[in-house]
C-alpha cells in the first residue's frame, strides 16, 4: 500500500485495531519520498488556476455583451411602445373622424314627422354627440369639430321651430283637461328632446318655449272653464260645494300629470334641479339662439310677474282673529312648472272671490272644510295657503256686511237664517256676540222689555250650553235695568200717578202686553215707601187691569 493510501486508511479506517499497524508502517516511512507527489499536486494547482483566470476573463466579456444586449432590448421595447401608442391614437382619431356623411344629411333633411326620419336623426345625434376633440390639435380634427357643431346648431334650430309649431297648432279646449294629444305628439320626439340636455343653450330654449305656450294654453282653458262653471252656479247655487271640490281635484290631477310629463321630457319642474339664472346663464355668451333666449326670458318673466296678489287690495292692515297674517305673494320656487300654473292659481282665487257673492256661506263653508293633502305638489299647496288667506278676507267682508244691520229683530232673523247653513264656528260665535251687543244697548223701558225677549230668542236660536251662564247674566242685568227704569220713570216728578198712566198707555199702544204691565205693578208694589196711599192705588190699578184683561 502506498504512503498516501496508508495515511488515508489511518484517518478513515473504522477499525481501530488496524491503526497500530498503519502507524508502525508510517514510522518507517521517510518524508523525502513524498516530494514527487507534492510536485505533481503543485503542477495541477497551477494548471487549475490558469483555467480559472481564463474562464473569468471570458465571463467578464460575456457580461459586457449581455449588458449591451439588455440596452438594445430596452430601446426596442420603448420604440415598440411608442409605435403602439401612435397606432392607438391614430386608430382613435380615425374612429372619431369616421362619421358617416349620411348622418349630416339626416340632420339637415330627414323629416321630424315620420318614424323613419326620427330614427335616423336619433342615430345621427348619437354619432355626432359622441365626437370628442380630445387633446388633438391638428387641423383635420378642428375642421371636423366645427362641422359637427354647425350641423348640430342647424338641426336644433330646425327642431325648435318644429316644437314651436306643434305647441302653437295645439287647439285649446273650452274646459280644463289633461293635454294627452299634445303629450303624444311631443313624446314622439322625446329622445331628441332629451338629447338636447347635452347642449344647455338649446335645451333651455326648448323648455322655455314649452313653459310659455303651456301657460297660455292652460290660462285660456281655465278662463273658459270657469266662465262655464259660473253660468251653471248662477242657476244652481246649491251645487257650489260639489262644483268647487271637483274643480280643485281636477286642477290637482292636471298639475300631477303635467309634472310627470315634464319630468319624462327632462324639463326642470322641481326645486333643487336648477333655476332661471342657471338656465339663462347657459345661453348668454355661448352663441345661443337670440330668439330662443328672448322666448325663454319672456316665458319666465310673464309667469313670475303675474304674482298671486289678486286680493292684495283686500288684505287687512291689522291682524284680527279672522285674518291670516301670511302673505298672498310668497316667492315661488324657480322652475319651469311655476310659470305655467302660477297664473292659473290667480284665476282660481278670483273665481272663488266671485263665487262668494253668489253664495257667501256655501263658499266659506267649502273653504273652511277644504283640507286636501298634497305634500308633493308645491304649487297646489301654495294655492291652498292663498285660499286660507282669501277665506280670512271673505269672513271679514261678511262680518262687515252684518255690522251694517241696525235693527235688532232683523239681525236675529238674519242670524237664524245663517245658522241653517253656516259651518263656520268662528263666524257663528262672532254673529252671536254682535247680536248680543246690539240687544244689550241702552234704551227706553219698552226697549228693555223687547231686549229681554230678544236675548232669550237669541240664546234659543244659538243653543250653546257654554253660553248659558252668559245668557243668565244678561237676563239678570236686563231685569235690573227694567226695575230701575220703572222706578225712574214713575218717580221722575211728583205726578207719579200720571207718569204711571203714561207708561201703561205706551205699553198698550204696543199691543197685548199684559204680562209686562203686571210686572210694572209688581215692581212698584215692592218699593219700601208708601207715600199718599201709593200701595193701595197700585194694587187697585193692578186689579183693574186684571179685570179689563190686561
Short mmCIF file of C-alpha atoms in Angstrom, two decimals:
data_model
loop_
_atom_site.label_atom_id
_atom_site.label_comp_id
_atom_site.label_asym_id
_atom_site.label_seq_id
_atom_site.Cartn_x
_atom_site.Cartn_y
_atom_site.Cartn_z
CA UNK A 1 0.00 0.00 0.00
CA UNK A 2 1.36 3.41 -0.93
CA UNK A 3 2.09 6.05 1.64
CA UNK A 4 -0.88 8.30 0.64
CA UNK A 5 -3.20 5.34 0.84
CA UNK A 6 -1.87 4.38 4.21
CA UNK A 7 -2.45 7.91 5.53
CA UNK A 8 -6.00 7.84 4.21
CA UNK A 9 -6.62 4.48 5.80
CA UNK A 10 -5.33 5.74 9.12
CA UNK A 11 -7.88 8.57 9.24
CA UNK A 12 -10.73 6.85 7.50
CA UNK A 13 -10.37 3.35 8.87
CA UNK A 14 -13.26 2.46 11.09
CA UNK A 15 -11.43 -0.49 12.66
CA UNK A 16 -9.19 0.85 15.49
CA UNK A 17 -7.23 -2.42 15.67
CA UNK A 18 -5.58 -1.77 12.29
CA UNK A 19 -4.43 1.72 13.29
CA UNK A 20 -1.40 0.43 15.17
CA UNK A 21 -0.19 -1.45 12.13
CA UNK A 22 -0.58 1.59 9.96
CA UNK A 23 1.22 3.82 12.43
CA UNK A 24 4.20 1.44 12.56
CA UNK A 25 4.39 1.40 8.78
CA UNK A 26 4.35 5.20 8.63
CA UNK A 27 7.06 5.50 11.23
CA UNK A 28 9.37 3.60 8.96
CA UNK A 29 8.47 5.91 6.02
CA UNK A 30 10.81 8.77 5.01
CA UNK A 31 9.36 12.28 4.23
CA UNK A 32 11.57 12.88 1.28
CA UNK A 33 9.81 10.11 -0.51
CA UNK A 34 6.68 12.44 -0.61
CA UNK A 35 8.34 15.22 -2.60
CA UNK A 36 7.50 13.75 -6.02
CA UNK A 37 3.87 13.56 -5.06
CA UNK A 38 3.69 17.16 -3.82
CA UNK A 39 5.29 18.35 -7.02
CA UNK A 40 2.59 16.70 -9.05
CA UNK A 41 -0.08 18.35 -6.88
CA UNK A 42 1.55 21.76 -7.32
CA UNK A 43 1.53 21.42 -11.08
CA UNK A 44 -2.15 20.53 -11.03
CA UNK A 45 -2.91 23.59 -8.88
CA UNK A 46 -1.09 25.90 -11.30
CA UNK A 47 -2.94 24.39 -14.23
CA UNK A 48 -6.29 24.79 -12.47
CA UNK A 49 -5.52 28.44 -11.59
CA UNK A 50 -4.76 29.27 -15.21
CA UNK A 51 -8.00 27.67 -16.33
CA UNK A 52 -9.95 29.71 -13.75
CA UNK A 53 -8.35 33.01 -14.82
CA UNK A 54 -9.14 32.27 -18.45
CA UNK A 55 -12.75 31.42 -17.56
CA UNK A 56 -13.11 34.66 -15.53
CA UNK A 57 -11.91 36.73 -18.50
CA UNK A 58 -14.46 35.02 -20.74
CA UNK A 59 -17.20 35.62 -18.12
CA UNK A 60 -16.47 39.37 -17.94
CA UNK A 61 -16.63 39.62 -21.72
CA UNK A 62 -19.97 37.79 -21.76
CA UNK A 63 -21.32 40.09 -19.02
CA UNK A 64 -20.49 43.17 -21.09
CA UNK A 65 -22.15 41.62 -24.11
CA UNK A 66 -25.31 40.82 -22.09
CA UNK A 67 -25.50 44.39 -20.73
CA UNK A 68 -25.28 45.72 -24.25
CA UNK A 69 -27.98 43.33 -25.39
CA UNK A 70 -30.20 44.47 -22.49
CA UNK A 71 -29.79 48.11 -23.50
CA UNK A 72 -30.70 47.23 -27.05
CA UNK A 73 -33.78 45.34 -25.83
CA UNK A 74 -34.93 48.31 -23.69
CA UNK A 75 -34.51 50.63 -26.65
CA UNK A 76 -36.50 48.28 -28.85
CA UNK A 77 -39.25 47.93 -26.21
CA UNK A 78 -39.58 51.72 -25.93
CA UNK A 79 -39.76 52.00 -29.66
CA UNK A 80 -42.46 49.34 -29.79
CA UNK A 81 -44.47 51.13 -27.06
CA UNK A 82 -44.13 54.44 -28.85
CA UNK A 83 -45.21 52.96 -32.16
CA UNK A 84 -48.12 51.18 -30.44
CA UNK A 85 -49.23 54.46 -28.81
CA UNK A 86 -49.11 56.22 -32.15
CA UNK A 87 -51.09 53.41 -33.70
CA UNK A 88 -53.77 53.54 -30.97
CA UNK A 89 -54.10 57.32 -31.18
CA UNK A 90 -54.34 57.20 -34.96
CA UNK A 91 -56.89 54.44 -34.67
CA UNK A 92 -58.86 56.53 -32.12
CA UNK A 93 -58.56 59.57 -34.35
CA UNK A 94 -59.88 57.64 -37.33
CA UNK A 95 -62.81 56.40 -35.27
CA UNK A 96 -63.59 59.98 -34.23
CA UNK A 97 -63.27 61.30 -37.72
CA UNK A 98 -65.20 58.44 -39.24
CA UNK A 99 -68.72 59.99 -39.10
CA UNK A 100 -70.83 58.90 -41.99
CA UNK A 101 -71.88 61.63 -44.35
CA UNK A 102 -75.41 60.25 -44.13
CA UNK A 103 -75.59 61.43 -40.51
CA UNK A 104 -75.00 65.04 -41.52
CA UNK A 105 -77.57 64.68 -44.29
CA UNK A 106 -80.12 63.20 -41.84
CA UNK A 107 -79.82 66.18 -39.51
CA UNK A 108 -80.36 68.56 -42.41
CA UNK A 109 -83.14 66.90 -44.37
CA UNK A 110 -84.85 63.98 -42.60
CA UNK A 111 -88.44 64.58 -41.54
CA UNK A 112 -89.35 65.04 -37.88
CA UNK A 113 -92.85 63.77 -38.61
CA UNK A 114 -92.05 60.21 -39.75
CA UNK A 115 -90.79 57.32 -37.63
CA UNK A 116 -88.04 56.51 -40.14
CA UNK A 117 -86.82 60.10 -40.23
CA UNK A 118 -86.82 60.44 -36.45
CA UNK A 119 -84.96 57.13 -36.08
CA UNK A 120 -82.21 58.24 -38.49
CA UNK A 121 -81.97 61.61 -36.74
CA UNK A 122 -81.56 59.92 -33.35
CA UNK A 123 -78.70 57.78 -34.71
CA UNK A 124 -77.07 60.85 -36.24
CA UNK A 125 -77.34 62.78 -32.97
CA UNK A 126 -75.74 59.87 -31.14
CA UNK A 127 -72.86 59.72 -33.63
CA UNK A 128 -72.22 63.47 -33.67
CA UNK A 129 -72.80 63.81 -29.95
CA UNK A 130 -70.07 61.29 -29.20
CA UNK A 131 -67.47 63.17 -31.25
CA UNK A 132 -64.78 64.40 -28.87
CA UNK A 133 -61.91 66.64 -29.87
CA UNK A 134 -59.76 65.42 -27.00
CA UNK A 135 -56.24 66.84 -26.99
CA UNK A 136 -55.80 66.62 -30.75
CA UNK A 137 -54.69 69.96 -32.11
CA UNK A 138 -54.34 69.01 -35.74
CA UNK A 139 -56.29 70.86 -38.38
CA UNK A 140 -58.38 67.92 -39.60
CA UNK A 141 -59.82 67.38 -36.10
CA UNK A 142 -60.65 71.06 -35.64
CA UNK A 143 -62.38 71.17 -39.01
CA UNK A 144 -64.41 68.08 -38.18
CA UNK A 145 -65.39 69.56 -34.81
CA UNK A 146 -66.53 72.79 -36.45
CA UNK A 147 -68.65 70.88 -38.95
CA UNK A 148 -70.23 68.80 -36.17
CA UNK A 149 -71.10 71.94 -34.17
CA UNK A 150 -72.58 73.70 -37.18
CA UNK A 151 -74.62 70.63 -38.08
CA UNK A 152 -75.99 70.29 -34.52
CA UNK A 153 -76.74 74.00 -34.29
CA UNK A 154 -78.57 73.95 -37.61
CA UNK A 155 -80.56 70.88 -36.62
CA UNK A 156 -81.66 72.25 -33.24
CA UNK A 157 -82.80 75.47 -34.88
CA UNK A 158 -84.98 73.30 -37.08
CA UNK A 159 -86.08 71.20 -34.10
CA UNK A 160 -87.01 74.29 -32.06
CA UNK A 161 -89.19 75.53 -34.93
CA UNK A 162 -90.87 72.12 -35.12
CA UNK A 163 -91.62 72.08 -31.37
CA UNK A 164 -92.89 75.65 -31.54
CA UNK A 165 -95.16 74.70 -34.44
CA UNK A 166 -96.59 71.74 -32.50
CA UNK A 167 -97.28 73.94 -29.48
CA UNK A 168 -98.89 76.74 -31.49
CA UNK A 169 -101.08 74.39 -33.54
CA UNK A 170 -102.46 72.62 -30.49
CA UNK A 171 -106.02 73.91 -30.06
CA UNK A 172 -107.24 74.80 -26.59
CA UNK A 173 -110.49 73.37 -25.29
CA UNK A 174 -113.43 75.15 -23.69
CA UNK A 175 -112.78 73.28 -20.45
CA UNK A 176 -109.82 72.30 -18.32
CA UNK A 177 -108.24 68.99 -19.35
CA UNK A 178 -105.07 66.90 -19.46
CA UNK A 179 -103.22 67.54 -22.74
CA UNK A 180 -102.98 63.91 -23.86
CA UNK A 181 -102.80 64.70 -27.58
CA UNK A 182 -100.03 67.23 -27.04
CA UNK A 183 -98.16 64.79 -24.80
CA UNK A 184 -98.35 62.12 -27.51
CA UNK A 185 -97.04 64.47 -30.20
CA UNK A 186 -94.13 65.63 -28.07
CA UNK A 187 -93.42 62.15 -26.73
CA UNK A 188 -92.86 61.07 -30.35
CA UNK A 189 -89.79 63.37 -30.27
CA UNK A 190 -88.89 62.57 -26.65
CA UNK A 191 -85.42 61.08 -27.28
CA UNK A 192 -84.38 64.07 -29.38
CA UNK A 193 -85.75 66.42 -26.71
CA UNK A 194 -83.80 64.57 -24.01
CA UNK A 195 -80.67 64.59 -26.17
CA UNK A 196 -80.81 68.39 -26.15
CA UNK A 197 -79.79 68.29 -22.46
CA UNK A 198 -76.23 67.71 -23.73
CA UNK A 199 -76.42 71.21 -25.21
CA UNK A 200 -77.52 73.51 -22.41
CA UNK A 201 -78.48 76.52 -24.51
CA UNK A 202 -80.76 74.59 -26.89
CA UNK A 203 -82.39 72.68 -24.04
CA UNK A 204 -83.12 75.91 -22.16
CA UNK A 205 -84.82 77.40 -25.22
CA UNK A 206 -86.98 74.30 -25.73
CA UNK A 207 -88.04 74.27 -22.07
CA UNK A 208 -88.82 77.98 -22.18
CA UNK A 209 -90.99 77.57 -25.27
CA UNK A 210 -92.93 74.75 -23.67
CA UNK A 211 -93.45 76.64 -20.40
CA UNK A 212 -94.66 79.79 -22.15
CA UNK A 213 -97.09 78.09 -24.53
CA UNK A 214 -98.44 75.75 -21.84
CA UNK A 215 -99.10 78.72 -19.58
CA UNK A 216 -101.08 80.48 -22.32
CA UNK A 217 -102.96 77.29 -23.14
CA UNK A 218 -103.94 76.47 -19.56
CA UNK A 219 -104.92 80.09 -18.93
CA UNK A 220 -107.34 80.06 -21.88
CA UNK A 221 -108.77 76.71 -20.87
CA UNK A 222 -109.19 77.77 -17.25
CA UNK A 223 -110.89 81.05 -18.20
CA UNK A 224 -113.36 79.25 -20.46
CA UNK A 225 -113.95 76.52 -17.90
CA UNK A 226 -114.55 78.97 -15.06
CA UNK A 227 -116.96 81.01 -17.17
CA UNK A 228 -118.91 77.84 -17.86
CA UNK A 229 -118.98 76.92 -14.17
CA UNK A 230 -120.08 80.43 -13.30
CA UNK A 231 -123.09 80.15 -15.59
CA UNK A 232 -124.03 76.81 -14.03
CA UNK A 233 -123.72 78.09 -10.47
CA UNK A 234 -125.79 81.16 -11.21
CA UNK A 235 -128.66 78.77 -11.92
CA UNK A 236 -127.90 76.07 -9.34
CA UNK A 237 -126.27 77.63 -6.29
CA UNK A 238 -126.87 74.50 -4.21
CA UNK A 239 -124.14 72.77 -6.26
CA UNK A 240 -121.39 75.18 -5.21
CA UNK A 241 -119.58 72.80 -2.84
CA UNK A 242 -119.75 69.94 -5.34
CA UNK A 243 -118.51 72.09 -8.22
CA UNK A 244 -115.66 73.65 -6.23
CA UNK A 245 -114.49 70.29 -4.95
CA UNK A 246 -114.49 68.83 -8.47
CA UNK A 247 -112.66 71.88 -9.81
CA UNK A 248 -109.79 71.67 -7.32
CA UNK A 249 -109.49 67.90 -7.65
CA UNK A 250 -109.26 68.21 -11.44
CA UNK A 251 -106.71 71.00 -11.14
CA UNK A 252 -104.57 68.95 -8.76
CA UNK A 253 -104.60 65.97 -11.15
CA UNK A 254 -103.63 68.23 -14.05
CA UNK A 255 -100.62 69.55 -12.12
CA UNK A 256 -99.61 65.98 -11.26
CA UNK A 257 -99.83 64.82 -14.88
CA UNK A 258 -98.04 67.91 -16.17
CA UNK A 259 -95.25 67.48 -13.65
CA UNK A 260 -94.91 63.81 -14.58
CA UNK A 261 -94.81 64.57 -18.31
CA UNK A 262 -92.31 67.40 -17.92
CA UNK A 263 -90.09 65.12 -15.85
CA UNK A 264 -90.19 62.46 -18.57
CA UNK A 265 -89.10 65.10 -21.11
CA UNK A 266 -86.22 66.29 -18.94
CA UNK A 267 -87.85 69.66 -18.24
CA UNK A 268 -86.95 71.02 -14.80
CA UNK A 269 -90.04 71.07 -12.60
CA UNK A 270 -88.74 70.53 -9.05
CA UNK A 271 -86.86 72.61 -6.52
CA UNK A 272 -83.14 71.96 -6.48
CA UNK A 273 -82.92 70.95 -10.15
CA UNK A 274 -81.87 74.36 -11.42
CA UNK A 275 -83.12 77.89 -11.68
CA UNK A 276 -83.75 80.74 -14.06
CA UNK A 277 -80.30 82.25 -13.54
CA UNK A 278 -78.59 78.93 -14.25
CA UNK A 279 -80.61 78.28 -17.40
CA UNK A 280 -80.18 81.75 -18.86
CA UNK A 281 -76.51 81.64 -17.91
CA UNK A 282 -76.18 78.64 -20.20
CA UNK A 283 -77.32 80.78 -23.12
CA UNK A 284 -75.62 84.11 -22.61
CA UNK A 285 -72.18 84.45 -24.14
CA UNK A 286 -72.22 80.98 -25.69
CA UNK A 287 -73.67 81.63 -29.10
CA UNK A 288 -77.20 80.58 -28.13
CA UNK A 289 -80.16 81.40 -30.33
CA UNK A 290 -81.15 85.01 -29.73
CA UNK A 291 -84.81 84.42 -30.47
CA UNK A 292 -84.83 81.40 -28.17
CA UNK A 293 -83.21 83.38 -25.38
CA UNK A 294 -85.88 86.06 -25.69
CA UNK A 295 -88.63 83.45 -25.63
CA UNK A 296 -87.18 81.81 -22.54
CA UNK A 297 -86.81 85.05 -20.61
CA UNK A 298 -90.25 86.26 -21.67
CA UNK A 299 -91.86 82.97 -20.67
CA UNK A 300 -90.41 83.16 -17.17
CA UNK A 301 -90.97 86.88 -16.77
CA UNK A 302 -94.65 86.64 -17.73
CA UNK A 303 -95.23 83.82 -15.29
CA UNK A 304 -93.36 85.32 -12.36
CA UNK A 305 -94.65 88.87 -12.82
CA UNK A 306 -98.27 87.70 -12.71
CA UNK A 307 -97.86 87.07 -9.00
CA UNK A 308 -100.62 85.87 -6.78
CA UNK A 309 -101.91 89.08 -5.19
CA UNK A 310 -105.44 89.02 -6.58
CA UNK A 311 -106.82 90.16 -3.23
CA UNK A 312 -103.94 92.41 -2.29
CA UNK A 313 -106.22 95.42 -2.02
CA UNK A 314 -108.48 93.39 0.27
CA UNK A 315 -105.76 92.48 2.75
CA UNK A 316 -106.37 93.98 6.21
CA UNK A 317 -103.69 96.23 7.60
CA UNK A 318 -104.03 94.78 11.07
CA UNK A 319 -104.32 91.16 12.09
CA UNK A 320 -107.58 90.04 13.71
CA UNK A 321 -108.81 86.58 14.77
CA UNK A 322 -110.47 86.24 11.36
CA UNK A 323 -107.44 87.18 9.29
CA UNK A 324 -104.30 85.33 8.28
CA UNK A 325 -101.00 87.10 8.80
CA UNK A 326 -99.34 85.20 5.93
CA UNK A 327 -98.73 86.98 2.64
CA UNK A 328 -100.60 86.32 -0.55
CA UNK A 329 -97.47 86.59 -2.67
CA UNK A 330 -94.74 84.23 -1.43
CA UNK A 331 -91.72 83.86 -3.69
CA UNK A 332 -92.28 80.67 -5.71
CA UNK A 333 -89.56 78.15 -6.39
CA UNK A 334 -87.90 78.98 -9.72
CA UNK A 335 -88.54 76.17 -12.20
CA UNK A 336 -90.44 75.61 -15.44
CA UNK A 337 -93.60 74.39 -13.69
CA UNK A 338 -94.23 77.61 -11.75
CA UNK A 339 -94.65 79.98 -14.73
CA UNK A 340 -97.26 77.60 -16.15
CA UNK A 341 -99.55 77.37 -13.14
CA UNK A 342 -98.99 80.49 -11.04
CA UNK A 343 -101.30 82.50 -13.39
CA UNK A 344 -103.86 79.68 -13.04
CA UNK A 345 -103.71 79.99 -9.25
CA UNK A 346 -104.53 83.66 -9.67
CA UNK A 347 -107.55 82.85 -11.87
CA UNK A 348 -108.82 80.38 -9.28
CA UNK A 349 -108.51 82.91 -6.47
CA UNK A 350 -110.51 85.43 -8.49
CA UNK A 351 -113.12 82.76 -9.27
CA UNK A 352 -113.58 81.90 -5.58
CA UNK A 353 -113.84 85.60 -4.82
CA UNK A 354 -116.63 85.99 -7.42
CA UNK A 355 -118.46 82.84 -6.30
CA UNK A 356 -118.55 84.28 -2.79
CA UNK A 357 -121.08 86.85 -3.98
CA UNK A 358 -123.29 84.09 -5.41
CA UNK A 359 -123.46 82.23 -2.11
CA UNK A 360 -121.41 83.61 0.73
CA UNK A 361 -121.94 80.85 3.27
CA UNK A 362 -121.60 77.92 0.86
CA UNK A 363 -118.33 79.34 -0.46
CA UNK A 364 -116.91 79.93 3.01
CA UNK A 365 -118.14 76.53 4.23
CA UNK A 366 -116.24 74.83 1.41
CA UNK A 367 -113.04 76.78 2.05
CA UNK A 368 -113.30 76.08 5.79
CA UNK A 369 -113.61 72.31 5.22
CA UNK A 370 -111.05 72.06 2.40
CA UNK A 371 -108.13 70.07 3.86
CA UNK A 372 -106.60 68.27 0.86
CA UNK A 373 -103.06 66.99 1.50
CA UNK A 374 -100.65 67.23 -1.45
CA UNK A 375 -97.20 67.43 0.05
CA UNK A 376 -95.54 66.58 -3.27
CA UNK A 377 -97.25 69.42 -5.18
CA UNK A 378 -95.75 72.72 -4.10
CA UNK A 379 -97.93 74.78 -6.46
CA UNK A 380 -101.17 73.24 -5.20
CA UNK A 381 -100.06 73.75 -1.60
CA UNK A 382 -99.37 77.42 -2.37
CA UNK A 383 -102.90 77.69 -3.76
CA UNK A 384 -104.28 76.18 -0.55
CA UNK A 385 -102.38 78.73 1.52
CA UNK A 386 -103.77 81.55 -0.63
CA UNK A 387 -107.29 80.14 -0.26
CA UNK A 388 -106.87 80.28 3.52
CA UNK A 389 -105.89 83.93 3.26
CA UNK A 390 -108.81 84.52 0.90
CA UNK A 391 -111.17 82.90 3.42
CA UNK A 392 -109.95 85.33 6.07
CA UNK A 393 -110.72 88.27 3.78
CA UNK A 394 -114.16 86.89 2.88
CA UNK A 395 -115.02 86.40 6.54
CA UNK A 396 -114.08 90.00 7.21
CA UNK A 397 -116.34 91.20 4.37
CA UNK A 398 -119.18 89.02 5.64
CA UNK A 399 -118.89 90.39 9.19
CA UNK A 400 -118.72 93.97 7.90
CA UNK A 401 -121.94 93.38 6.00
CA UNK A 402 -123.66 92.06 9.14
CA UNK A 403 -122.42 95.07 11.10
CA UNK A 404 -124.43 97.32 8.79
CA UNK A 405 -127.69 95.83 10.12
CA UNK A 406 -129.09 98.18 12.77
CA UNK A 407 -132.49 96.67 13.58
CA UNK A 408 -132.29 94.13 16.42
CA UNK A 409 -135.12 91.91 15.22
CA UNK A 410 -133.81 91.91 11.66
CA UNK A 411 -130.36 90.95 12.98
CA UNK A 412 -131.76 87.97 14.91
CA UNK A 413 -133.83 86.89 11.93
CA UNK A 414 -130.75 87.07 9.73
CA UNK A 415 -128.71 85.15 12.34
CA UNK A 416 -131.32 82.39 12.41
CA UNK A 417 -131.12 82.00 8.63
CA UNK A 418 -127.31 81.98 8.71
CA UNK A 419 -127.21 79.20 11.31
CA UNK A 420 -129.20 76.94 8.97
CA UNK A 421 -126.26 76.89 6.51
CA UNK A 422 -123.16 78.06 8.33
CA UNK A 423 -120.49 75.55 9.41
CA UNK A 424 -118.20 78.37 10.48
CA UNK A 425 -117.94 78.22 14.25
CA UNK A 426 -115.93 81.42 14.47
CA UNK A 427 -118.41 83.35 12.30
CA UNK A 428 -121.37 81.95 14.26
CA UNK A 429 -119.79 82.98 17.55
CA UNK A 430 -118.98 86.48 16.28
CA UNK A 431 -122.52 86.98 14.97
CA UNK A 432 -123.93 85.83 18.31
CA UNK A 433 -121.77 88.40 20.10
CA UNK A 434 -122.72 91.03 17.53
CA UNK A 435 -126.46 90.48 18.06
CA UNK A 436 -125.99 90.22 21.81
CA UNK A 437 -124.17 93.56 21.89
CA UNK A 438 -126.85 95.12 19.71
CA UNK A 439 -129.61 93.82 22.01
CA UNK A 440 -127.93 94.90 25.24
CA UNK A 441 -127.60 98.50 24.09
CA UNK A 442 -129.35 101.08 26.28
CA UNK A 443 -132.89 102.28 25.51
CA UNK A 444 -136.24 103.17 26.98
CA UNK A 445 -138.44 100.97 29.15
CA UNK A 446 -140.24 99.47 26.17
CA UNK A 447 -136.84 98.72 24.58
CA UNK A 448 -135.73 96.93 27.72
CA UNK A 449 -138.80 94.69 27.65
CA UNK A 450 -138.08 93.97 23.97
CA UNK A 451 -134.41 93.31 24.71
CA UNK A 452 -135.31 90.69 27.27
CA UNK A 453 -137.43 88.82 24.75
CA UNK A 454 -134.80 89.16 22.05
CA UNK A 455 -131.90 87.93 24.21
CA UNK A 456 -133.98 84.87 25.12
CA UNK A 457 -134.77 84.20 21.46
CA UNK A 458 -131.09 84.67 20.55
CA UNK A 459 -129.98 82.11 23.12
CA UNK A 460 -132.62 79.61 21.98
CA UNK A 461 -131.51 80.03 18.36
CA UNK A 462 -127.80 79.62 19.08
CA UNK A 463 -128.40 76.93 21.73
CA UNK A 464 -124.84 76.70 23.02
CA UNK A 465 -124.62 75.40 26.58
CA UNK A 466 -121.26 77.08 27.12
CA UNK A 467 -123.11 80.39 26.69
CA UNK A 468 -125.77 79.60 29.31
CA UNK A 469 -124.07 81.40 32.19
CA UNK A 470 -123.53 84.41 29.98
CA UNK A 471 -127.21 84.37 28.96
CA UNK A 472 -128.41 84.17 32.57
CA UNK A 473 -126.14 87.06 33.47
CA UNK A 474 -127.53 89.14 30.57
CA UNK A 475 -131.10 88.32 31.58
CA UNK A 476 -130.44 89.35 35.17
CA UNK A 477 -128.84 92.59 34.00
CA UNK A 478 -131.86 93.45 31.81
CA UNK A 479 -134.31 92.73 34.66
CA UNK A 480 -132.38 95.04 36.94
CA UNK A 481 -132.42 97.74 34.26
CA UNK A 482 -136.20 97.29 33.85
CA UNK A 483 -136.77 97.66 37.57
CA UNK A 484 -134.56 100.71 37.76
CA UNK A 485 -136.17 102.25 34.69
CA UNK A 486 -139.72 101.73 36.02
CA UNK A 487 -138.91 103.47 39.28
CA UNK A 488 -137.08 106.30 37.47
CA UNK A 489 -139.96 106.90 35.07
CA UNK A 490 -142.68 106.77 37.73
CA UNK A 491 -140.88 108.97 40.25
CA UNK A 492 -139.23 111.41 37.91
CA UNK A 493 -141.57 114.07 39.35
CA UNK A 494 -144.39 114.41 41.89
CA UNK A 495 -147.14 113.33 39.46
CA UNK A 496 -146.34 109.66 39.83
CA UNK A 497 -149.91 108.63 39.01
CA UNK A 498 -149.84 110.49 35.74
CA UNK A 499 -146.42 109.07 35.00
CA UNK A 500 -147.69 105.55 35.62
CA UNK A 501 -150.70 106.08 33.38
CA UNK A 502 -148.42 107.38 30.66
CA UNK A 503 -146.23 104.27 30.90
CA UNK A 504 -149.27 101.99 30.81
CA UNK A 505 -150.60 103.79 27.75
CA UNK A 506 -147.29 103.40 25.93
CA UNK A 507 -147.33 99.69 26.67
CA UNK A 508 -150.93 99.37 25.47
CA UNK A 509 -150.03 101.11 22.23
CA UNK A 510 -147.50 98.33 21.55
CA UNK A 511 -150.24 95.67 21.64
CA UNK A 512 -151.24 92.89 24.02
CA UNK A 513 -148.55 93.14 26.69
CA UNK A 514 -150.44 92.39 29.90
CA UNK A 515 -147.56 90.44 31.43
CA UNK A 516 -145.28 93.44 31.23
CA UNK A 517 -147.87 95.71 32.89
CA UNK A 518 -148.26 93.20 35.71
CA UNK A 519 -144.51 93.22 36.10
CA UNK A 520 -144.54 97.01 36.43
CA UNK A 521 -147.17 96.80 39.17
CA UNK A 522 -145.16 94.14 40.97
CA UNK A 523 -142.07 96.35 40.85
CA UNK A 524 -143.95 99.32 42.26
CA UNK A 525 -145.59 97.22 44.96
CA UNK A 526 -142.17 96.23 46.16
CA UNK A 527 -140.89 99.72 46.90
CA UNK A 528 -140.32 100.48 50.56
CA UNK A 529 -142.02 103.87 50.91
CA UNK A 530 -145.78 104.23 50.84
CA UNK A 531 -146.45 107.90 50.34
CA UNK A 532 -150.05 109.11 49.96
CA UNK A 533 -151.53 105.64 49.76
CA UNK A 534 -149.37 104.65 46.77
CA UNK A 535 -149.50 100.95 47.52
CA UNK A 536 -153.31 100.91 47.62
CA UNK A 537 -153.61 102.82 44.35
CA UNK A 538 -151.13 100.49 42.67
CA UNK A 539 -152.95 97.41 43.91
CA UNK A 540 -156.23 98.91 42.77
CA UNK A 541 -154.77 99.71 39.39
CA UNK A 542 -153.35 96.16 39.14
CA UNK A 543 -156.78 94.72 39.96
CA UNK A 544 -158.46 96.99 37.41
CA UNK A 545 -156.01 95.87 34.75
CA UNK A 546 -156.72 92.26 35.64
CA UNK A 547 -160.46 92.76 35.30
CA UNK A 548 -160.02 94.50 31.96
CA UNK A 549 -157.96 91.62 30.63
CA UNK A 550 -154.64 93.45 30.79
#
